[in-house]
CSV table of C-alpha atoms in Angstrom, one decimal:
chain,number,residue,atom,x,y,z
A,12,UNK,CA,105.0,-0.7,147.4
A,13,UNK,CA,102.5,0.0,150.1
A,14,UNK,CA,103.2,1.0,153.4
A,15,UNK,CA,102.3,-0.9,156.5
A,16,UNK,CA,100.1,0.5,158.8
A,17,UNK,CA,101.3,1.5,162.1
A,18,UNK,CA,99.8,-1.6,164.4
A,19,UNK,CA,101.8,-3.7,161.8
A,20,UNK,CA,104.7,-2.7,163.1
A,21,UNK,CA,105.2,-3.6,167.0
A,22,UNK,CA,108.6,-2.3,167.3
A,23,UNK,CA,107.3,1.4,166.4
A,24,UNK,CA,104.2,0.9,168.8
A,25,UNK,CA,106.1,0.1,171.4
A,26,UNK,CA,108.4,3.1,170.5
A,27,UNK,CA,105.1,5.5,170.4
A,28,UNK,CA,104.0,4.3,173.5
A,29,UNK,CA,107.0,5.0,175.4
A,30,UNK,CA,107.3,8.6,174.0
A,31,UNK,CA,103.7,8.9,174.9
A,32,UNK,CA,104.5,7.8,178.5
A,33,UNK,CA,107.3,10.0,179.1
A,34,UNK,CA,107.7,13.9,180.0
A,35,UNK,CA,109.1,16.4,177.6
A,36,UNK,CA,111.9,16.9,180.6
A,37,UNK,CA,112.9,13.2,180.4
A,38,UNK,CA,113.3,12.8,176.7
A,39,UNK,CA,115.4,16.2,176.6
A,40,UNK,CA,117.2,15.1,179.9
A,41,UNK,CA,117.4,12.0,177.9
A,42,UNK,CA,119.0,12.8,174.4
A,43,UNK,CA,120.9,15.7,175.7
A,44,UNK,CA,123.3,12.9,178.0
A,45,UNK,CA,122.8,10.5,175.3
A,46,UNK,CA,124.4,13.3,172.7
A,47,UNK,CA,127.0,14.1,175.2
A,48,UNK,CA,128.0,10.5,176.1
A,49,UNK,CA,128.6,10.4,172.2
A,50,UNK,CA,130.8,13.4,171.9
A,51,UNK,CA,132.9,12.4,174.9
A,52,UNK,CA,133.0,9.3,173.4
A,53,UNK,CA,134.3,9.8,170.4
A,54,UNK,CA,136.8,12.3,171.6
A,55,UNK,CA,138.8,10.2,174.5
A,56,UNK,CA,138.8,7.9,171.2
A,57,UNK,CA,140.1,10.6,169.3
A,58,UNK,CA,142.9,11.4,172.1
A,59,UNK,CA,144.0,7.9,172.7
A,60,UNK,CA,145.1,7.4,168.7
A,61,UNK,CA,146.7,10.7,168.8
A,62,UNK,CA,148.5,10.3,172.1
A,63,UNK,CA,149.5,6.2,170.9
A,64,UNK,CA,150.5,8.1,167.3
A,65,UNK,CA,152.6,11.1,168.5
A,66,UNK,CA,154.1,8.6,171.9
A,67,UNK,CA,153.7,5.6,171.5
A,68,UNK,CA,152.2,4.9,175.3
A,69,UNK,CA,149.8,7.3,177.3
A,70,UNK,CA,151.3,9.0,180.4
A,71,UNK,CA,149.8,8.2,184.2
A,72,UNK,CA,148.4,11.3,183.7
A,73,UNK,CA,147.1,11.1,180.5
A,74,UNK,CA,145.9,7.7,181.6
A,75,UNK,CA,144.0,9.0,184.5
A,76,UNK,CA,142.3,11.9,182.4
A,77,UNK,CA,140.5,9.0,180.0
A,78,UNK,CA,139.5,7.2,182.8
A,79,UNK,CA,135.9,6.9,183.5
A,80,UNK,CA,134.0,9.1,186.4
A,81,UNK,CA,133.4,7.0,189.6
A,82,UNK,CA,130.9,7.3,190.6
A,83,UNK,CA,129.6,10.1,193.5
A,84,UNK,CA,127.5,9.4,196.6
A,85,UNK,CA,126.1,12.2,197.6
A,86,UNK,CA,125.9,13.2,201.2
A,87,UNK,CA,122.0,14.1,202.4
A,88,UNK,CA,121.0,16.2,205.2
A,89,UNK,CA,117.0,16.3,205.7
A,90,UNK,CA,116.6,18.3,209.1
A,91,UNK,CA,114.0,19.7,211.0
A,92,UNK,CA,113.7,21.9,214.3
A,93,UNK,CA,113.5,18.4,216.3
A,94,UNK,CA,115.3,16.1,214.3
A,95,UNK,CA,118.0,15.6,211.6
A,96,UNK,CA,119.3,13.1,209.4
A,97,UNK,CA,122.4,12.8,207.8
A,98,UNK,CA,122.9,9.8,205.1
A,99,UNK,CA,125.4,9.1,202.1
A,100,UNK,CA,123.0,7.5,199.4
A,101,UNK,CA,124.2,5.4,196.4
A,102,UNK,CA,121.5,7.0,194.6
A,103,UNK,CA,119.2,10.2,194.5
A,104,UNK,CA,116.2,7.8,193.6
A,105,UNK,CA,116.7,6.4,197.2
A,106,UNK,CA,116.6,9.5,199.0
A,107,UNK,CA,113.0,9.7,201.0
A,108,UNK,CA,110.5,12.6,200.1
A,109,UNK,CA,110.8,15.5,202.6
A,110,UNK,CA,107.5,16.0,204.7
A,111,UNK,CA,105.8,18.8,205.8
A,112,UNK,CA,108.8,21.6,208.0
A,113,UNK,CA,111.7,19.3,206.3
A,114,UNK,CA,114.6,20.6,204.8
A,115,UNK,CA,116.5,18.8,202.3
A,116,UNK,CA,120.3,20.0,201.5
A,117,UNK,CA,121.8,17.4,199.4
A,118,UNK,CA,125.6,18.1,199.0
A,119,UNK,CA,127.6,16.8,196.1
A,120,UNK,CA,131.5,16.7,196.1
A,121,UNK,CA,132.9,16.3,192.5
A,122,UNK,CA,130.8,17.9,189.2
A,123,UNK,CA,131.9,15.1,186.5
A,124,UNK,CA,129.9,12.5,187.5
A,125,UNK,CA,127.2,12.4,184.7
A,126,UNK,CA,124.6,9.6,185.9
A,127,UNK,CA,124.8,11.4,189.4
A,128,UNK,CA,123.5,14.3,187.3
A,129,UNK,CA,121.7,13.1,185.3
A,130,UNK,CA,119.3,11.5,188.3
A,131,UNK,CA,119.1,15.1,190.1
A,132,UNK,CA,117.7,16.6,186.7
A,133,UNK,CA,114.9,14.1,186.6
A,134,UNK,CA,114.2,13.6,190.4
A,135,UNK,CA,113.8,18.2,190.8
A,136,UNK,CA,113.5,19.2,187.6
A,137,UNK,CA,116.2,21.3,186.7
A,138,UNK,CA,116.8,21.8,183.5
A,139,UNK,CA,119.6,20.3,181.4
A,140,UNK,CA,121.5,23.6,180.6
A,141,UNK,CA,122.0,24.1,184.6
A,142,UNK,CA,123.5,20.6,184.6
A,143,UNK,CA,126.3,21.7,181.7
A,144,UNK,CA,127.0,24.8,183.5
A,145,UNK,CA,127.6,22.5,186.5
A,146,UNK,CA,129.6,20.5,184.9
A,147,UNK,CA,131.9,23.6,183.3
A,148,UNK,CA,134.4,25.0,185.5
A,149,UNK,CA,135.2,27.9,183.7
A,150,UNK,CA,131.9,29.3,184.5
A,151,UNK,CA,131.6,33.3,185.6
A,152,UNK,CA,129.9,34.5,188.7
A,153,UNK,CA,126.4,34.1,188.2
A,154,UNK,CA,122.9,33.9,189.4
A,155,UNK,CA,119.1,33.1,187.5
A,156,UNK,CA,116.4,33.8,189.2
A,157,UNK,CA,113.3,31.8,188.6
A,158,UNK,CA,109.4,31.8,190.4
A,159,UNK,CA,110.2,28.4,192.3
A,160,UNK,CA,113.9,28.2,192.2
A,161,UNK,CA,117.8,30.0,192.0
A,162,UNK,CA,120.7,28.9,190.5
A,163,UNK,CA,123.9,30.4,191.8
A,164,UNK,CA,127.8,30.0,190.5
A,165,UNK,CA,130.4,31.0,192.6
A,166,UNK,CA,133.9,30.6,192.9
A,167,UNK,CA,136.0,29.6,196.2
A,168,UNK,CA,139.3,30.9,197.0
A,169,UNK,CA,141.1,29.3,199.3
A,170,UNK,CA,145.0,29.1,199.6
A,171,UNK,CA,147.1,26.1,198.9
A,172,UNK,CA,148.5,24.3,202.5
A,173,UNK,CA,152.3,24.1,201.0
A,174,UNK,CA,152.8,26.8,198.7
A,175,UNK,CA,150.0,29.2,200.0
A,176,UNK,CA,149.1,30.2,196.3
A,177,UNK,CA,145.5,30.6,195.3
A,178,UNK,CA,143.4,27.8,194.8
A,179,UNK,CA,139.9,28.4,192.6
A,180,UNK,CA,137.3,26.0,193.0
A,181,UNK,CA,133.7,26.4,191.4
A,182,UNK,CA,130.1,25.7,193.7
A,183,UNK,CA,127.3,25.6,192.3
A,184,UNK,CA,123.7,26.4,194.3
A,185,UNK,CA,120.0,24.9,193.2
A,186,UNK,CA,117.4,26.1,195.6
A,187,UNK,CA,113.7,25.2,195.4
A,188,UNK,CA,111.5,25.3,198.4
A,189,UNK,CA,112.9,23.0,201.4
A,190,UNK,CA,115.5,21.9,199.5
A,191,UNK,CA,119.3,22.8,198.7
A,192,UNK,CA,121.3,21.2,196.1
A,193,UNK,CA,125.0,22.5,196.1
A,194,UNK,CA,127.8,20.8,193.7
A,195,UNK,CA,131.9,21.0,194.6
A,196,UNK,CA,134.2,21.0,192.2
A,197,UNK,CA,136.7,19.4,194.4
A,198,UNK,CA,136.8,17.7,197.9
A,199,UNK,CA,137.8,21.0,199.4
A,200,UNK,CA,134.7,21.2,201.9
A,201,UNK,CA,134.9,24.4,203.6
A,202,UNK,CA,131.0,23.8,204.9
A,203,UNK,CA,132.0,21.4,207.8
A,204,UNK,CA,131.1,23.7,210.6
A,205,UNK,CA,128.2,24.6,209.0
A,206,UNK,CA,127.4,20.8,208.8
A,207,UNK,CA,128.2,20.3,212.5
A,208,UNK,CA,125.5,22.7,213.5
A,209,UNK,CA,122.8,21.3,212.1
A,210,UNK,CA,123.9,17.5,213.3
A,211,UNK,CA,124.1,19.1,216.5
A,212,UNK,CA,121.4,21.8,216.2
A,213,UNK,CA,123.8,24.9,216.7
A,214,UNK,CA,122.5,28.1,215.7
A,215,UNK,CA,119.7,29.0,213.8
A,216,UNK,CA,119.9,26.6,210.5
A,217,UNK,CA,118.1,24.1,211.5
A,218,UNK,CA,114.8,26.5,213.1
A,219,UNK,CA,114.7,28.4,209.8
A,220,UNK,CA,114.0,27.5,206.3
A,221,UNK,CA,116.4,26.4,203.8
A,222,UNK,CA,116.7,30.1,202.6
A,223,UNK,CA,118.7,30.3,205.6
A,224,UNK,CA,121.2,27.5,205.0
A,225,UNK,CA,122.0,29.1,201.5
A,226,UNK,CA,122.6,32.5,202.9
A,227,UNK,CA,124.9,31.1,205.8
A,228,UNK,CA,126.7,28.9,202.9
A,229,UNK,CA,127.5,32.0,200.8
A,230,UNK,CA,128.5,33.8,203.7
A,231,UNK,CA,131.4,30.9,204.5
A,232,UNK,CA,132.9,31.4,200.9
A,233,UNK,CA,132.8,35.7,201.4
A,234,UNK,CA,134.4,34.5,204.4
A,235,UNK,CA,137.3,32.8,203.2
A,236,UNK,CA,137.7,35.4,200.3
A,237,UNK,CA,138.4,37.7,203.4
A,238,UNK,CA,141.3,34.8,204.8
A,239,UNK,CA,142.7,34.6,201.8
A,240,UNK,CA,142.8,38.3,201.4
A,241,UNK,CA,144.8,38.4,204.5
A,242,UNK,CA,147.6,36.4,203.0
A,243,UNK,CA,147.8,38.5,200.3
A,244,UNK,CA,148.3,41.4,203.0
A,245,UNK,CA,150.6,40.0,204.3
A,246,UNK,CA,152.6,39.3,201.1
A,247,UNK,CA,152.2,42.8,200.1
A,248,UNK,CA,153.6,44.2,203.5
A,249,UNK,CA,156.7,41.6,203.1
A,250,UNK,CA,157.0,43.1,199.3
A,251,UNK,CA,157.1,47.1,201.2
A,252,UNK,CA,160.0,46.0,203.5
A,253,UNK,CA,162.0,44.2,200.7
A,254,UNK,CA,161.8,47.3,198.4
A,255,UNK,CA,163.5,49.3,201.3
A,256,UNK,CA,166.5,47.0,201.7
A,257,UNK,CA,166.9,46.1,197.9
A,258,UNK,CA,166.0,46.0,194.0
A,259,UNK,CA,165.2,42.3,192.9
A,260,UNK,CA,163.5,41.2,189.6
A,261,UNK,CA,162.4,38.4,191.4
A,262,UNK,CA,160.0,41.5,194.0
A,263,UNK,CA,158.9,42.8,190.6
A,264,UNK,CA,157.6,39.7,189.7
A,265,UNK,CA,156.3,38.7,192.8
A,266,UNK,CA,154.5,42.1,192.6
A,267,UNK,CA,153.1,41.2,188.9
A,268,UNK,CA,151.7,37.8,190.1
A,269,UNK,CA,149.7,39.7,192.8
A,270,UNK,CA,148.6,42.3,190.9
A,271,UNK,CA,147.5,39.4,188.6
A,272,UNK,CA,145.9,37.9,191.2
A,273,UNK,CA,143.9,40.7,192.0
A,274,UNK,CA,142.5,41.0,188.5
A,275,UNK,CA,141.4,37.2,189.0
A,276,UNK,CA,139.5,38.2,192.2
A,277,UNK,CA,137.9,40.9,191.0
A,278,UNK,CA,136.6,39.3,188.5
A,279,UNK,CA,135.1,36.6,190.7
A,280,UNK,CA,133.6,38.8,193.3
A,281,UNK,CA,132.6,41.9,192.1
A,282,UNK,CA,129.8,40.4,190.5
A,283,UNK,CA,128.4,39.4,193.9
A,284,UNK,CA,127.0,43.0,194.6
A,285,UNK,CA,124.7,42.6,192.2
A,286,UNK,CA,123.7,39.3,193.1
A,287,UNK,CA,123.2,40.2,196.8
A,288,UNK,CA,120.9,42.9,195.9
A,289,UNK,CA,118.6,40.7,193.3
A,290,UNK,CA,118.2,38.3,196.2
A,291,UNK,CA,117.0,41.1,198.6
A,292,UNK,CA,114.2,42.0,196.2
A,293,UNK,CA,111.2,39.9,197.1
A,294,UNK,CA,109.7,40.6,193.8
A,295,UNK,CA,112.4,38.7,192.5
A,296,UNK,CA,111.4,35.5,193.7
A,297,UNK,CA,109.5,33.9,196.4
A,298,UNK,CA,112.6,31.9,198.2
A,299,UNK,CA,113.9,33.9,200.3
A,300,UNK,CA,111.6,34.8,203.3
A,301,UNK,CA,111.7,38.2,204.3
A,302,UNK,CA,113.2,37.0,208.0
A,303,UNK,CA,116.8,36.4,205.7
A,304,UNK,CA,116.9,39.8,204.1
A,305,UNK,CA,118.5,41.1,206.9
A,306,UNK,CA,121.3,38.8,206.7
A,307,UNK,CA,122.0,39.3,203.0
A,308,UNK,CA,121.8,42.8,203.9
A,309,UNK,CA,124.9,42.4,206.0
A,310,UNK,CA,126.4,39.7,203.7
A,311,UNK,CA,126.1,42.6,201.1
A,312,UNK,CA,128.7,44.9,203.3
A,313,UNK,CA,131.2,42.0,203.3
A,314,UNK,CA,130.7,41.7,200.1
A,315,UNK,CA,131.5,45.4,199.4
A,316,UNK,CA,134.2,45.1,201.8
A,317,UNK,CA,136.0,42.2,199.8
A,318,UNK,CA,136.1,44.4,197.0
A,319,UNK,CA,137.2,47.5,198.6
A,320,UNK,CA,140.0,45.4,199.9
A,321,UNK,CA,140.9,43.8,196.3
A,322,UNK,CA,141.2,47.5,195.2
A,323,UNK,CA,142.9,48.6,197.7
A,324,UNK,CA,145.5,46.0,197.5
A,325,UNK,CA,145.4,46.8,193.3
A,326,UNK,CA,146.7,50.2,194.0
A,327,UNK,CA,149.1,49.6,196.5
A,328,UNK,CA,150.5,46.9,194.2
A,329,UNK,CA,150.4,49.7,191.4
A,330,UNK,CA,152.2,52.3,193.6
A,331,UNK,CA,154.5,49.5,194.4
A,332,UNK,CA,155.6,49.4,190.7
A,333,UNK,CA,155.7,53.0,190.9
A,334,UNK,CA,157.7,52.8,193.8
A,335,UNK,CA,160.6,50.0,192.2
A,336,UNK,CA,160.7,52.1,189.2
A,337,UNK,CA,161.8,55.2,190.7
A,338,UNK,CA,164.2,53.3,193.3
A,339,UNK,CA,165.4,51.5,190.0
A,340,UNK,CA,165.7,55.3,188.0
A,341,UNK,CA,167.1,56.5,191.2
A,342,UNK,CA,170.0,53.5,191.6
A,343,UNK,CA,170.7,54.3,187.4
A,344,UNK,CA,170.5,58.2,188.6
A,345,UNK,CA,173.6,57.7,191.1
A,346,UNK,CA,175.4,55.6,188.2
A,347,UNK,CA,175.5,58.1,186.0
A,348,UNK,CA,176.2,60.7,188.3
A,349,UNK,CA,179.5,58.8,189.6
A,350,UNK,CA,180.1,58.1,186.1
A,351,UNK,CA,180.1,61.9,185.0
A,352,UNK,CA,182.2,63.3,187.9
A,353,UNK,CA,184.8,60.6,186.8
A,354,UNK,CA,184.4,61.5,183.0
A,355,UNK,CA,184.5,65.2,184.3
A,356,UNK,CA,187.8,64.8,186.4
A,357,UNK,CA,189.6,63.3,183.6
A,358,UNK,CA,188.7,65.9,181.0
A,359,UNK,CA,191.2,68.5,182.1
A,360,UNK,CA,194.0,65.6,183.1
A,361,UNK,CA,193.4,64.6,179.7
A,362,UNK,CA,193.9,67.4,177.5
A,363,UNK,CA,197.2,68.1,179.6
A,364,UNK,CA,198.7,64.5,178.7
A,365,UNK,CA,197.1,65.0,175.4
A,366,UNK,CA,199.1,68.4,175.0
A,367,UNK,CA,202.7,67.2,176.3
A,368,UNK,CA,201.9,64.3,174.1
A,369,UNK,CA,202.4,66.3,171.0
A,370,UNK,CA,205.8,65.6,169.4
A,371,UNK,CA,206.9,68.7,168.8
A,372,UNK,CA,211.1,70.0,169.3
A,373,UNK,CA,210.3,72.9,170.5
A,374,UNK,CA,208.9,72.4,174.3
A,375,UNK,CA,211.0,73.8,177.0
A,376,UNK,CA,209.0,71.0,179.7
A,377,UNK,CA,209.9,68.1,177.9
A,378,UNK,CA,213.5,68.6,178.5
A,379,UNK,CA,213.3,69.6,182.0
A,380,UNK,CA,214.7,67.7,184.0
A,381,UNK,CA,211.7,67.7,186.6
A,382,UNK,CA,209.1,68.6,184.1
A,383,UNK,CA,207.3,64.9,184.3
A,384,UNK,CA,207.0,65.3,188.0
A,385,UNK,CA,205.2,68.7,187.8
A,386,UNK,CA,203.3,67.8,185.3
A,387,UNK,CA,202.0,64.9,187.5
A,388,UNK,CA,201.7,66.9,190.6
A,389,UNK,CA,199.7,69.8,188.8
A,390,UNK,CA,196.9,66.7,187.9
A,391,UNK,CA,196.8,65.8,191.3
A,392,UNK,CA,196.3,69.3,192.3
A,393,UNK,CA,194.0,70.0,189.1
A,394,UNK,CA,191.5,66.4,190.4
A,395,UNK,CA,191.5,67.9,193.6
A,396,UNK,CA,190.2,71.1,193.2
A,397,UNK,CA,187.4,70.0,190.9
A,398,UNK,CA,186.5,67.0,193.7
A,399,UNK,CA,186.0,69.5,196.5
A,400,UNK,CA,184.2,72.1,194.2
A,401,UNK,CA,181.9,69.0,193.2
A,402,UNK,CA,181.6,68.3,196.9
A,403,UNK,CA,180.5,71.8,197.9
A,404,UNK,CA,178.1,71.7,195.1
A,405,UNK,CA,176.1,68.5,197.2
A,406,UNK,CA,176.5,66.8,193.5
A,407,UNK,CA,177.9,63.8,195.2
């Protein structure tokens, strides 16, 4: 059999030609959402058959989880020293190039919508792995430092408006020159006064370069670490008073949760030190201009302050366990002790019964005729010697 020739074929000339015409970025970009599509694919498959096996019907819930992604608009700030503009595009291929003193922040709420991320990675460039850990919201505290660009994880802490427990929420940072790309996990937008000053041309965003906006935006999230911090103050002082009234399980819990907390936070932000001081180092990259340094300089002490905080809370929770546990020894301590002087008293009285409880014929007291009432009154009198002696002694 002989094998046709390659311009026999059109199908596989048009293929060549395509592959030809496109960048090595676009055919990863390409197969890499392609590949993932698939897997999703085939496992919301996967989890409907074993859901309609094992239930029978699918759960709102459940429902809700295999739904498709609608889909994001992204909200667009391109801003200047004279002018700004603020835009919600249907897509990133619509948004204008920037021209010469432009800044372009474009702000994303919600990480799961695929297409959305799929357009940023071909319109700047980033590479596909950045997208995934975008999309991952288990991600550590991180940074990667490139000639043209950063890419920054962090986590938000912020409390919850009933409960006032922690809420963790993971922001993602892409910065090239002029232009800031920053993902939410959630539609928890803690950047609306920063927004506000540059539509109304408050402070010095919009007369500096977008190294700027991405220091001021890591400064609101040390910020609110520092808010939520105070809550936990104040929980911590509310535990202090309730171990000087009384012992609860329910304050040795309460002090277990924090002291988990505190593990959590830790974890988050003491990377952060390190990561303040790689972006001071010019040799590092080229983004941030030397005019910023300053301010990451003093973001740096917040940052060290957060953490000194988080420890300092970690060991008063600690000598708060230390504390119930010696209250708790303490409460068993006075038990025992009552317990003993009883058990003490009641030796003597009881060898006495014990001894005019023998039956023996021979026992001038047993047939006295007031022998039972002495006997009785020389207990009494026995108890009460013993209690004042234990008194004098301090022992209760």
């Amino acid at each position: 059999m002989t094998a046709s020739a390659p311009e026999d074929n059109p199908v596989r000339l048009e293929r060549i030609t395509r592959l030809l015409s496109t960048s090595t970025h676009e055919v990863y970009t390409e197969g890499y959402l392609f590949n993932e599509d698939k897997v999703r694919e085939r496992t919301c498959t996967i989890t409907r058959r074993s859901l309609s096996d094992h239930n029978g019907s699918m759960s709102n819930l459940q429902l809700q989880e295999l739904t498709p992604v609608t889909h994001i608009k992204p909200t667009v700030y391109i801003y200047s020293r004279d002018a700004v503009e603020e835009s919600v595009y249907e897509s990133i291929e619509d948004i204008r190039p920037i021209r010469s003193g432009e800044c372009l922040w474009i702000d994303i709420i919600g990480n799961k919508d695929k297409t959305l991320l799929a357009s940023i990675s071909r319109r700047f460039m980033i590479h596909p792995l950045f997208i995934l850990d975008i999309e991952t919201n288990e991600q550590r505290t991180k940074l990667d430092v490139f000639e043209d660009a950063l890419f920054l994880v962090m986590k938000m802490i912020y409390p919850d408006k009933i409960t006032q427990e922690p809420c963790f929420e993971q922001i993602s940072f892409y910065v090239k020159e002029n232009i800031l790309i920053t993902v939410q996990e959630k539609s928890k937008d803690i950047f609306d006064k920063i927004k506000k000053k540059i539509v109304h041309n408050i402070g010095k965003t919009r007369k500096s370069k977008i190294d700027y906006l991405f220091y001021s935006l890591i400064d609101t999230i040390v910020d609110q670490y520092m808010d939520t911090l105070d809550i936990v103050n104040t929980k911590v002082e509310a535990i202090d008073d309730q171990l000087m009234k009384n012992l609860s399980r329910d304050t040795l819990e309460t002090i277990y949760d924090l002291k988990r907390q505190m593990l959590d936070y830790r974890r988050l932000v003491s990377p952060l030190k390190e990561i303040i001081n790689r972006l001071q180092k010019e040799e590092e990259t080229q983004i941030i201009q030397e005019s910023t340094v300053i301010y990451l300089k003093d973001l740096f002490d917040h940052v060290v302050q957060v953490n000194d905080t988080i420890d300092t809370y970690r060991e008063t929770l600690s000598s708060c366990i230390d504390f119930y546990m010696m209250l708790n020894s303490n409460a068993m301590n006075e038990v025992v002790k009552t317990l003993t002087i009883i058990s003490t008293i009641f030796i003597p009285l009881t060898f006495i019964a014990g001894l005019y409880g023998m039956n023996f014929d021979n026992m001038p007291e047993i047939h006295w005729k007031y022998g039972y009432y002495v006997v009785l009154v020389g207990m009494a009198a026995l108890a009460s010697i013993m209690l004042i002696f234990f008194k004098r002694k301090n022992w209760f």
